[in-house]
XYZ file of C-alpha atoms in Angstrom:
674
model
C 73.651 -13.413 36.322
C 76.744 -13.667 39.102
C 78.079 -16.686 39.448
C 78.146 -16.295 43.367
C 73.928 -15.784 43.083
C 71.395 -16.890 45.433
C 70.740 -20.372 44.979
C 67.863 -22.589 45.891
C 67.205 -26.482 46.199
C 64.065 -28.666 44.613
C 62.442 -28.112 48.298
C 62.651 -24.545 48.427
C 61.200 -24.376 44.367
C 58.281 -26.784 45.460
C 57.380 -23.972 48.014
C 57.760 -21.230 45.697
C 55.655 -22.927 43.321
C 53.226 -24.620 46.038
C 53.646 -27.893 44.603
C 55.166 -31.069 45.681
C 58.960 -31.966 44.898
C 57.847 -34.871 42.605
C 56.255 -32.221 40.697
C 59.403 -30.277 40.576
C 61.479 -33.384 39.118
C 58.472 -33.786 36.524
C 59.272 -30.438 34.983
C 63.343 -30.445 35.046
C 62.409 -33.998 33.235
C 59.919 -32.467 30.489
C 61.086 -29.104 30.129
C 64.224 -28.734 28.368
C 64.209 -24.681 29.215
C 63.848 -25.565 32.999
C 66.730 -23.686 34.617
C 70.516 -26.154 34.888
C 71.988 -26.802 38.191
C 74.483 -24.290 39.388
C 76.106 -25.984 42.999
C 74.972 -28.473 45.290
C 75.405 -32.253 44.254
C 73.942 -34.482 41.791
C 71.373 -36.383 44.257
C 70.546 -32.982 45.718
C 71.068 -30.078 42.957
C 70.365 -26.156 43.826
C 69.327 -23.540 41.184
C 69.757 -20.051 40.714
C 66.599 -18.441 42.749
C 66.389 -15.672 40.023
C 66.384 -17.832 37.190
C 64.269 -20.257 38.739
C 61.580 -17.524 39.579
C 62.074 -16.052 35.854
C 61.209 -19.842 34.996
C 58.054 -19.994 36.922
C 56.856 -16.552 36.138
C 56.867 -17.267 32.430
C 54.797 -20.717 32.730
C 52.376 -19.427 34.834
C 53.664 -21.843 37.868
C 54.788 -18.708 40.412
C 52.058 -19.304 43.498
C 51.854 -15.653 45.584
C 54.214 -16.858 48.265
C 53.878 -14.398 51.411
C 56.853 -11.673 51.887
C 58.414 -13.663 54.764
C 58.859 -17.052 52.756
C 60.834 -15.543 49.813
C 62.921 -13.449 51.862
C 63.635 -16.813 53.975
C 64.189 -18.532 50.479
C 67.112 -16.057 49.588
C 68.575 -16.390 53.051
C 68.550 -19.787 53.133
C 69.895 -19.952 49.625
C 72.769 -17.211 50.203
C 75.639 -18.169 48.313
C 78.159 -17.526 51.723
C 75.602 -19.168 53.672
C 72.364 -18.486 56.067
C 74.701 -16.511 58.747
C 76.353 -14.699 56.697
C 73.252 -13.377 55.224
C 71.214 -13.037 58.526
C 74.520 -10.731 59.735
C 74.023 -8.841 56.576
C 70.301 -8.622 57.132
C 70.380 -7.465 60.870
C 73.145 -4.848 59.706
C 70.617 -3.367 57.468
C 67.431 -3.797 59.796
C 69.709 -1.539 62.374
C 69.262 1.172 59.698
C 66.065 0.413 59.176
C 65.698 0.741 62.873
C 67.732 3.385 64.212
C 67.834 5.563 60.853
C 65.060 5.040 58.407
C 66.062 8.167 55.890
C 69.403 6.752 55.316
C 68.003 3.325 54.418
C 65.860 5.064 52.168
C 68.753 7.172 50.691
C 71.236 4.436 50.400
C 68.326 1.662 48.560
C 67.645 4.123 45.984
C 69.480 3.379 42.573
C 71.452 0.110 41.438
C 72.441 -2.696 43.660
C 76.147 -1.811 42.886
C 75.355 1.552 44.405
C 73.788 0.037 47.561
C 76.624 -1.988 48.412
C 78.925 0.295 48.056
C 77.054 2.829 50.558
C 76.111 0.619 52.864
C 79.751 0.059 55.077
C 79.246 4.415 55.465
C 75.812 4.101 56.236
C 76.601 1.306 59.193
C 79.272 3.261 60.393
C 77.026 6.162 61.228
C 74.510 3.340 63.122
C 76.974 1.464 65.029
C 78.821 4.436 66.712
C 75.268 6.278 68.027
C 73.705 2.979 69.307
C 74.924 0.160 71.062
C 78.542 -0.791 71.467
C 78.355 -3.846 69.356
C 81.741 -3.265 67.158
C 83.992 -5.696 68.914
C 81.616 -8.746 67.683
C 79.914 -7.151 64.851
C 81.926 -5.067 61.973
C 80.406 -3.473 58.970
C 80.861 -5.777 55.626
C 82.849 -4.518 52.722
C 80.822 -3.472 49.750
C 82.006 -6.569 47.981
C 81.033 -8.759 50.473
C 77.809 -7.505 50.860
C 77.209 -7.236 46.909
C 75.507 -10.780 46.563
C 73.298 -9.957 49.786
C 71.346 -7.257 48.006
C 68.501 -8.747 46.805
C 67.934 -10.742 50.019
C 68.620 -7.188 52.371
C 66.124 -5.321 49.991
C 63.950 -8.046 50.888
C 64.363 -7.622 54.430
C 64.067 -4.091 54.623
C 60.401 -4.906 52.810
C 59.615 -7.218 55.629
C 60.340 -4.727 58.381
C 57.993 -2.511 56.534
C 55.623 -4.963 57.030
C 56.518 -6.509 60.666
C 58.979 -3.987 62.240
C 62.982 -4.533 62.246
C 63.014 -7.003 65.246
C 59.984 -8.832 64.509
C 61.725 -9.053 60.922
C 65.050 -10.201 62.464
C 63.654 -12.985 64.982
C 61.281 -14.005 62.582
C 64.749 -14.997 60.271
C 66.738 -15.837 63.219
C 63.470 -18.272 64.697
C 63.176 -19.921 61.562
C 67.052 -20.629 60.741
C 67.516 -21.953 64.408
C 64.793 -24.462 63.746
C 65.799 -25.248 60.520
C 69.279 -26.232 61.905
C 68.873 -27.888 65.276
C 71.936 -29.636 65.912
C 73.906 -26.929 64.724
C 73.476 -25.349 67.846
C 73.088 -25.835 72.125
C 69.375 -23.689 72.318
C 68.672 -22.524 75.884
C 64.735 -22.522 75.726
C 63.002 -19.881 76.008
C 60.989 -20.746 79.183
C 64.190 -21.858 81.290
C 65.813 -18.488 80.285
C 62.991 -16.701 81.681
C 63.685 -18.960 84.806
C 67.325 -18.186 85.200
C 66.855 -14.279 84.706
C 63.916 -14.470 87.575
C 66.388 -16.478 89.754
C 69.154 -13.729 89.354
C 66.575 -11.020 89.684
C 66.754 -7.368 89.030
C 70.464 -6.090 87.479
C 71.733 -3.552 85.901
C 74.696 -4.927 84.680
C 74.735 -8.901 83.000
C 76.950 -10.797 81.624
C 77.083 -14.051 79.671
C 80.168 -15.357 79.067
C 78.973 -18.120 76.886
C 75.879 -16.257 74.797
C 75.506 -18.429 71.928
C 72.357 -17.043 70.356
C 71.781 -14.472 72.882
C 68.451 -16.296 74.649
C 69.412 -15.432 78.063
C 70.338 -12.075 77.839
C 67.351 -11.714 75.599
C 65.209 -12.675 78.795
C 66.760 -10.226 81.205
C 64.210 -7.602 82.438
C 64.660 -4.075 81.344
C 65.698 -1.661 83.746
C 67.182 1.903 83.832
C 70.871 2.427 82.136
C 71.128 -1.158 81.724
C 74.292 -2.635 80.723
C 74.453 -6.394 78.829
C 77.850 -7.739 78.343
C 78.420 -10.730 75.849
C 81.070 -12.905 74.494
C 81.167 -16.223 72.471
C 84.137 -18.000 70.906
C 82.209 -18.031 67.230
C 82.269 -15.128 65.460
C 78.864 -15.636 63.610
C 76.731 -16.255 67.415
C 78.510 -13.753 69.173
C 77.280 -11.145 65.797
C 73.650 -12.667 66.031
C 73.283 -11.936 69.743
C 74.652 -8.733 69.394
C 72.211 -7.914 66.380
C 69.666 -9.418 68.189
C 69.971 -7.552 72.009
C 70.671 -4.423 69.698
C 66.857 -4.628 67.859
C 65.515 -5.597 70.834
C 66.118 -3.906 73.924
C 67.461 0.076 74.731
C 70.100 -1.240 77.109
C 74.118 -0.759 76.243
C 75.517 -4.036 74.559
C 78.865 -4.576 75.047
C 79.640 -8.107 72.800
C 82.949 -9.733 71.815
C 84.362 -12.237 70.399
C 87.016 -15.191 72.175
C 87.375 -17.892 74.430
C 86.199 -16.648 77.425
C 88.126 -19.079 80.060
C 91.405 -18.319 77.461
C 90.801 -14.657 76.266
C 87.999 -12.619 78.840
C 87.045 -10.111 76.992
C 85.956 -8.123 80.343
C 88.461 -8.844 83.151
C 87.795 -5.882 85.206
C 83.473 -6.396 85.053
C 82.181 -6.737 88.306
C 78.375 -7.361 87.183
C 75.340 -7.467 89.337
C 74.172 -10.864 87.448
C 76.055 -13.598 85.374
C 73.890 -16.176 83.236
C 75.211 -18.754 81.676
C 74.626 -22.182 79.752
C 78.616 -23.374 79.010
C 79.405 -25.847 77.271
C 79.312 -29.042 78.465
C 82.418 -31.760 79.347
C 85.099 -29.863 77.457
C 88.168 -31.461 77.897
C 90.108 -28.740 75.950
C 88.785 -25.622 78.303
C 92.446 -24.404 78.625
C 93.631 -26.618 81.810
C 97.514 -27.097 81.485
C 97.787 -22.737 80.508
C 95.630 -21.526 83.243
C 97.086 -23.333 86.359
C 97.969 -20.414 88.129
C 94.661 -17.940 86.914
C 93.394 -15.730 89.632
C 90.116 -16.924 89.429
C 90.289 -20.192 90.260
C 89.844 -18.866 94.173
C 87.880 -22.345 95.182
C 90.293 -24.639 93.662
C 92.190 -25.331 90.665
C 89.663 -27.307 88.204
C 90.551 -30.761 86.905
C 90.592 -31.291 83.132
C 87.369 -33.059 83.260
C 85.610 -30.149 85.362
C 85.346 -27.765 82.660
C 81.834 -26.611 84.510
C 83.617 -25.767 87.881
C 85.818 -23.400 85.770
C 82.785 -21.615 84.203
C 81.127 -21.379 87.710
C 84.607 -19.737 89.232
C 84.883 -17.362 86.270
C 81.357 -16.606 86.905
C 81.694 -15.852 90.411
C 85.023 -13.529 89.601
C 82.935 -11.550 87.123
C 80.308 -10.531 90.381
C 80.509 -7.794 92.484
C 80.300 -8.432 96.074
C 76.562 -9.503 96.711
C 75.923 -10.275 92.785
C 74.038 -13.358 91.604
C 74.958 -16.188 89.267
C 72.509 -18.547 87.634
C 74.402 -21.373 85.659
C 72.777 -24.265 83.667
C 74.585 -26.966 84.699
C 75.337 -31.097 83.438
C 73.846 -33.183 86.823
C 77.352 -34.877 86.787
C 78.933 -31.567 88.267
C 76.770 -32.236 91.490
C 78.460 -35.407 92.427
C 81.724 -36.284 90.450
C 84.413 -37.024 92.672
C 86.735 -34.962 90.565
C 84.911 -31.739 91.903
C 84.301 -32.576 95.283
C 87.084 -30.092 96.942
C 85.753 -27.094 94.911
C 82.212 -27.997 95.612
C 83.315 -27.903 99.455
C 84.806 -24.794 99.300
C 82.158 -23.457 97.616
C 79.616 -24.554 100.229
C 81.798 -23.589 102.899
C 82.378 -19.747 102.329
C 78.558 -19.255 101.085
C 79.038 -18.866 97.245
C 76.893 -21.645 96.502
C 73.362 -20.800 97.513
C 70.663 -23.223 95.694
C 71.233 -26.170 93.329
C 67.644 -27.133 91.449
C 67.278 -30.473 89.606
C 64.951 -29.612 86.728
C 62.720 -31.842 84.976
C 63.803 -34.503 81.884
C 63.331 -31.975 78.838
C 64.159 -29.167 80.169
C 66.917 -28.229 77.462
C 69.285 -30.109 75.695
C 70.467 -32.880 75.725
C 66.553 -33.567 76.573
C 67.390 -37.111 77.952
C 69.166 -35.466 81.100
C 67.621 -33.542 84.435
C 69.925 -30.731 84.018
C 70.780 -28.693 86.957
C 70.597 -25.074 87.624
C 73.440 -23.550 90.465
C 72.919 -20.287 92.038
C 75.626 -18.515 93.650
C 76.204 -15.348 95.015
C 79.880 -13.617 95.553
C 80.397 -13.505 99.422
C 80.473 -10.349 101.074
C 81.581 -12.098 104.189
C 81.185 -15.858 105.122
C 78.151 -16.961 106.972
C 78.469 -18.149 110.283
C 76.330 -20.781 109.547
C 75.989 -21.593 105.871
C 73.255 -23.432 104.182
C 72.108 -24.382 100.772
C 68.682 -24.627 99.125
C 67.887 -28.018 97.608
C 65.233 -28.393 94.985
C 63.841 -31.490 93.146
C 61.399 -30.355 90.592
C 61.623 -33.381 88.612
C 57.769 -34.303 89.398
C 56.612 -31.691 86.470
C 58.190 -33.559 83.870
C 55.673 -33.402 80.746
C 54.307 -36.040 79.077
C 56.334 -36.966 75.712
C 58.606 -34.389 73.923
C 56.500 -31.405 74.838
C 58.806 -30.414 77.532
C 57.884 -29.440 81.607
C 55.124 -28.095 82.854
C 56.842 -24.639 83.027
C 54.415 -23.083 84.939
C 54.642 -25.585 88.131
C 58.055 -25.507 87.877
C 58.278 -21.859 87.712
C 55.885 -21.548 90.518
C 57.889 -24.128 92.453
C 61.836 -23.217 92.407
C 60.914 -19.270 92.273
C 58.866 -19.433 95.831
C 61.042 -21.836 97.417
C 64.325 -19.463 96.274
C 62.729 -16.606 97.465
C 61.345 -17.444 100.391
C 65.253 -18.745 101.338
C 66.663 -15.906 99.938
C 64.282 -13.503 101.964
C 64.377 -15.698 105.150
C 67.415 -17.354 105.126
C 65.689 -20.849 105.699
C 62.590 -22.527 104.207
C 60.081 -25.200 105.705
C 60.711 -28.730 104.659
C 58.951 -29.768 101.548
C 58.738 -33.160 101.492
C 59.895 -34.462 97.627
C 60.785 -30.983 96.467
C 62.642 -28.869 98.376
C 64.942 -28.549 101.309
C 67.475 -26.072 102.714
C 70.214 -27.808 104.152
C 72.930 -26.907 106.469
C 76.110 -27.279 104.515
C 78.099 -28.923 107.306
C 75.504 -32.418 106.542
C 77.033 -32.067 102.930
C 80.559 -32.073 103.906
C 81.526 -35.779 103.520
C 83.797 -37.518 101.341
C 81.454 -36.963 98.536
C 80.428 -33.827 98.643
C 77.381 -34.958 96.762
C 74.669 -32.216 95.834
C 72.105 -34.070 93.692
C 68.586 -32.881 95.629
C 67.257 -35.749 95.259
C 69.586 -37.508 97.811
C 68.896 -35.437 100.455
C 65.280 -34.550 100.442
C 62.545 -36.417 102.038
C 59.998 -38.629 100.012
C 57.164 -37.198 99.372
C 54.250 -37.891 101.550
C 52.427 -40.951 101.240
C 49.819 -40.982 103.661
C 47.206 -41.151 100.970
C 49.182 -43.182 98.442
C 46.941 -46.108 99.133
C 43.609 -43.510 98.381
C 45.594 -41.971 95.457
C 45.808 -45.584 93.601
C 42.572 -46.582 94.728
C 41.076 -43.718 92.792
C 43.422 -44.284 89.865
C 42.008 -47.801 89.899
C 38.488 -46.662 89.969
C 39.134 -44.052 86.941
C 40.432 -47.336 84.866
C 37.666 -49.489 85.452
C 35.553 -46.397 84.106
C 37.506 -45.749 81.293
C 37.722 -49.599 80.556
C 34.025 -49.712 80.709
C 33.831 -46.762 78.285
C 36.427 -48.251 75.820
C 34.214 -51.489 75.701
C 31.079 -49.472 74.882
C 32.728 -47.514 72.177
C 34.288 -50.752 70.214
C 33.145 -50.927 66.643
C 30.411 -52.869 65.795
C 31.348 -55.562 63.470
C 32.114 -54.534 60.215
C 30.217 -54.976 57.138
C 31.704 -57.026 54.169
C 31.902 -54.031 51.494
C 32.710 -53.846 47.891
C 36.078 -52.202 46.532
C 35.095 -48.237 46.366
C 35.563 -46.393 42.923
C 35.352 -42.870 43.809
C 36.701 -39.848 41.608
C 39.448 -38.665 43.903
C 40.593 -35.042 44.639
C 43.568 -33.724 46.547
C 44.573 -31.554 49.168
C 46.288 -29.010 47.059
C 43.509 -29.289 44.607
C 41.267 -28.071 47.370
C 43.333 -25.476 48.846
C 43.507 -24.112 44.972
C 39.372 -24.357 45.005
C 39.461 -22.330 48.483
C 37.356 -25.420 49.706
C 40.295 -24.977 53.054
C 43.287 -23.300 53.684
C 46.895 -24.401 54.677
C 49.278 -23.116 57.049
C 52.529 -24.645 58.597
C 53.660 -23.804 62.404
C 56.475 -23.072 64.049
C 57.458 -19.679 63.084
C 56.918 -18.156 66.678
C 54.319 -16.340 68.164
C 53.795 -15.074 71.767
C 55.587 -16.609 74.732
C 52.391 -17.789 76.884
C 50.646 -19.297 74.286
C 50.276 -23.467 74.970
C 51.231 -25.207 71.524
C 50.214 -27.844 69.863
C 53.636 -30.191 68.807
C 53.567 -33.119 66.639
C 54.390 -35.342 69.610
C 51.121 -33.881 71.064
C 49.006 -34.521 67.759
C 50.775 -38.370 67.248
C 50.045 -39.485 70.876
C 46.841 -37.623 71.393
C 47.497 -35.151 74.556
C 47.030 -31.550 75.106
C 49.336 -28.890 73.887
C 52.560 -29.670 75.641
C 55.125 -27.503 73.713
C 56.829 -23.927 73.641
C 57.501 -21.264 71.087
C 60.673 -20.830 69.579
C 62.216 -17.720 70.400
C 60.762 -15.618 67.858
C 58.106 -12.726 67.457
C 57.090 -14.010 64.884
C 53.016 -14.219 64.324
C 51.734 -17.836 65.270
C 49.280 -19.776 63.935
C 46.431 -20.360 66.406
C 44.015 -23.499 65.903
C 40.202 -23.198 65.877
C 37.759 -26.048 66.509
C 37.253 -28.123 63.516
C 41.145 -27.405 62.396
C 42.299 -30.409 60.869
C 46.293 -30.507 62.227
C 48.411 -33.298 59.974
C 52.151 -34.309 61.215
C 54.682 -34.257 58.369
C 57.607 -36.090 59.947
C 57.903 -40.004 60.882
C 55.436 -42.084 58.574
C 52.689 -42.569 60.698
C 49.167 -42.407 59.474
C 47.544 -39.331 61.859
C 45.745 -36.340 61.563
C 43.538 -34.818 64.871
C 40.536 -33.022 64.588
C 41.177 -29.714 67.039
C 38.218 -29.471 69.357
C 37.237 -26.544 71.797
C 39.845 -28.132 74.754
C 42.669 -27.740 71.810
C 41.338 -24.122 70.295
C 44.018 -21.633 70.965
C 46.929 -23.021 70.549
C 49.765 -22.243 68.811
C 50.602 -24.524 65.657
C 54.049 -26.231 66.368
C 56.760 -27.017 63.655
C 56.675 -30.196 61.542
C 52.390 -29.597 61.437
C 50.197 -28.617 59.010
C 46.768 -26.816 59.803
C 44.082 -27.708 57.086
C 41.141 -24.989 57.743
C 38.076 -26.640 55.482
C 34.949 -24.303 54.841
C 32.281 -25.839 56.642
C 29.945 -25.868 53.793
C 31.969 -27.818 51.560
C 33.936 -30.182 53.689
C 33.076 -32.131 56.847
C 36.196 -32.029 59.172
C 35.617 -35.549 60.420
C 35.754 -36.667 56.844
C 38.487 -34.897 55.643
C 40.443 -36.300 58.777
C 39.657 -39.441 58.491
C 40.426 -40.372 54.434
C 43.915 -38.196 55.067
C 44.434 -41.246 57.888
C 44.447 -44.178 54.989
C 47.709 -46.099 55.298
C 47.576 -46.411 51.337
C 47.126 -42.711 50.802
C 49.871 -41.293 53.295
C 52.632 -44.256 51.259
C 52.012 -42.377 48.300
C 52.172 -39.040 49.262
C 55.299 -39.498 51.372
C 58.777 -39.160 50.350
C 61.512 -41.174 52.013
C 65.200 -39.866 53.341
C 67.688 -41.897 54.482
C 66.385 -41.897 57.927
C 63.075 -40.074 58.134
C 59.757 -40.091 56.015
C 58.188 -36.571 54.853
C 54.279 -36.258 53.946
C 53.640 -34.223 51.338
C 50.248 -33.170 52.467
C 49.245 -31.819 48.919
C 49.339 -35.040 47.383
C 46.926 -36.697 49.856
C 43.680 -38.001 48.477
C 40.167 -37.827 49.192
C 36.749 -38.424 47.743
C 34.421 -36.360 45.736
C 31.179 -37.129 47.852
C 28.048 -34.609 48.172
C 28.257 -33.220 52.238
C 25.367 -35.721 52.974
C 27.818 -38.618 52.682
C 30.433 -36.379 54.045
C 28.856 -36.294 57.084
C 27.678 -40.153 57.252
C 31.458 -41.058 57.329
C 32.248 -38.275 59.355
C 30.199 -39.743 61.904
C 32.163 -43.098 61.734
C 35.495 -41.473 61.706
C 34.350 -39.545 65.059
C 33.354 -42.587 66.959
C 36.301 -44.434 65.903
C 38.325 -41.483 67.617
C 36.478 -41.637 70.535
C 37.727 -45.246 70.344
C 41.476 -44.348 70.125
C 41.214 -42.151 72.716
C 39.739 -44.094 75.301
C 41.885 -46.917 74.631
C 45.026 -44.318 75.177
C 43.534 -42.786 78.314
C 43.298 -46.904 79.822
C 46.978 -46.904 78.884
C 47.957 -44.185 80.427
C 46.137 -45.016 83.666
C 47.231 -48.347 83.778
C 50.995 -47.495 83.422
C 49.876 -44.840 86.314
C 48.519 -47.598 88.697
C 51.079 -50.153 87.878
C 53.862 -47.207 88.834
C 52.244 -46.362 91.758
C 51.674 -50.094 93.091
C 55.608 -50.628 92.538
C 56.164 -47.204 94.345
C 53.657 -48.048 97.322
C 55.037 -51.758 97.787
C 58.709 -50.582 97.721
C 58.281 -47.393 100.309
C 55.803 -49.284 102.782
C 52.805 -47.023 101.806
C 50.961 -50.292 100.447
C 50.867 -53.224 101.888
C 51.146 -56.494 100.322
C 48.318 -58.424 101.233
């Protein structure tokens, strides 16, 4: 075995064997021939994947793991880290995609031969394909050798899914597994930004990250996509994703854009950018006399205004830039002179306040700035201000993106076409620039929009009050009858894992991706009892879609919750941190299953504890072995409890809405105090 062989953790071994982590710990204690750790730490050791698979196979414990899970384990345990594995995998997928016969030729024979021939094969592919060389250079044979088992698996996965979908599955899985390492642009926000920019033949993203913005651009003939990022790994991943996913010519480069611009002569049709926020070390001292500061030299604390001016400098006359900005950029005094000049000269065309939760950091209502490089200074410039905050979704599921898109794009396209917009109270207004040029030059939309129409405020509150009364009466009717005293039960028990192995139910995990327009049931939706509100990760993987009678269980957070899918939530994609159980109707009643899974003691014995979180091993959850008639009797009672719980939740939401509405109505005058 090589010293740098692929490693796997105890959690990965559990997935391979289809058991809980406790079973892996037991095997280590009970079997002297269990593979010894080769890395990690004393509390979290890692093992050689090849040795583990061999031991599991000899013990008859190796589950039939899907190919994508096996490849993911190889990637996650790559000896040089998963990002290196992703880059190597993407290079091979480029060969599989562009020159499949070349791959068949180089992959025949030993691992050493494959590693030796791959660099030359990549030299054949990259010049003939997109221009990704500045960000992506062929790895050498010694660096490729530890990746060979992964690369063979990736090629098999490409045969099953296609090269593009295989790479998107792996990238999406990696991003989901490491959410704190990357600042991601959600797919729905990326589409909105691309639509605001409009059709474009040349598009630049000067802080490309994982490539979400450029991947959202609508294709057109002879298109060229330009990308740059200071992180070499991110630039390489973006180059690979674009090369596999678009017919456009791709120019991807590595470097600090503000200090070392890789595309200084570019004049693009559109610039899309999600810049790093609140950067103090952006080059303030070195770049004082840079020609890009056409609208004023940004203060050290105004890195975002440096990115705004960089975007304008890389546009052709009439080109459009869309940037995601922190809300403070619209009002900080240190940036007021630059904001004023952007307004006077007609460069800043729109400021859109997004709903809270649209993008990280999710606790802030971020802004979109739409800019256009002026062909000439307008005589009476105006700026569009939009506040989409009313479309904030419930919980952590994110905003109502369809409503955000409709409102923002309609306001922008109307303004862009006619030069003005009929006032939309509380939502949008076209403001003369002269009205904003005071001492603060504050561009926060909410401060300049008239409040929403309140003529029907009292009537709306009356309707909420009536619905609340109906819901409270329903909750009273659904209140469970007094509980009869019973004896402690001593049923024969089984586990979810045993039922799955016996075919009484099937298990699926969510979050691997799927069609972008499918609503996603998130873990928060399950915990809060709300409708599907999430979006899929940026992946072309196959989604797990819910059906009536499925039981969905969150695996994080420690709450004893299980939700039965009904007609209203059927067809939603399963989000991450959720496990779906699909019982066989002839053997298991779904309400019986969900009810017993919610037992507090049941959850406690099936949970494992980290320093800050609780994780549920669904396979270890227990339920009694009861005949179908008895299951249905318990299931009917559990279903009645669920209806009561939903009525209480609905009453709570309506009560909050009524209280908030009364406060707002009394303070804005739409409700009389008498």
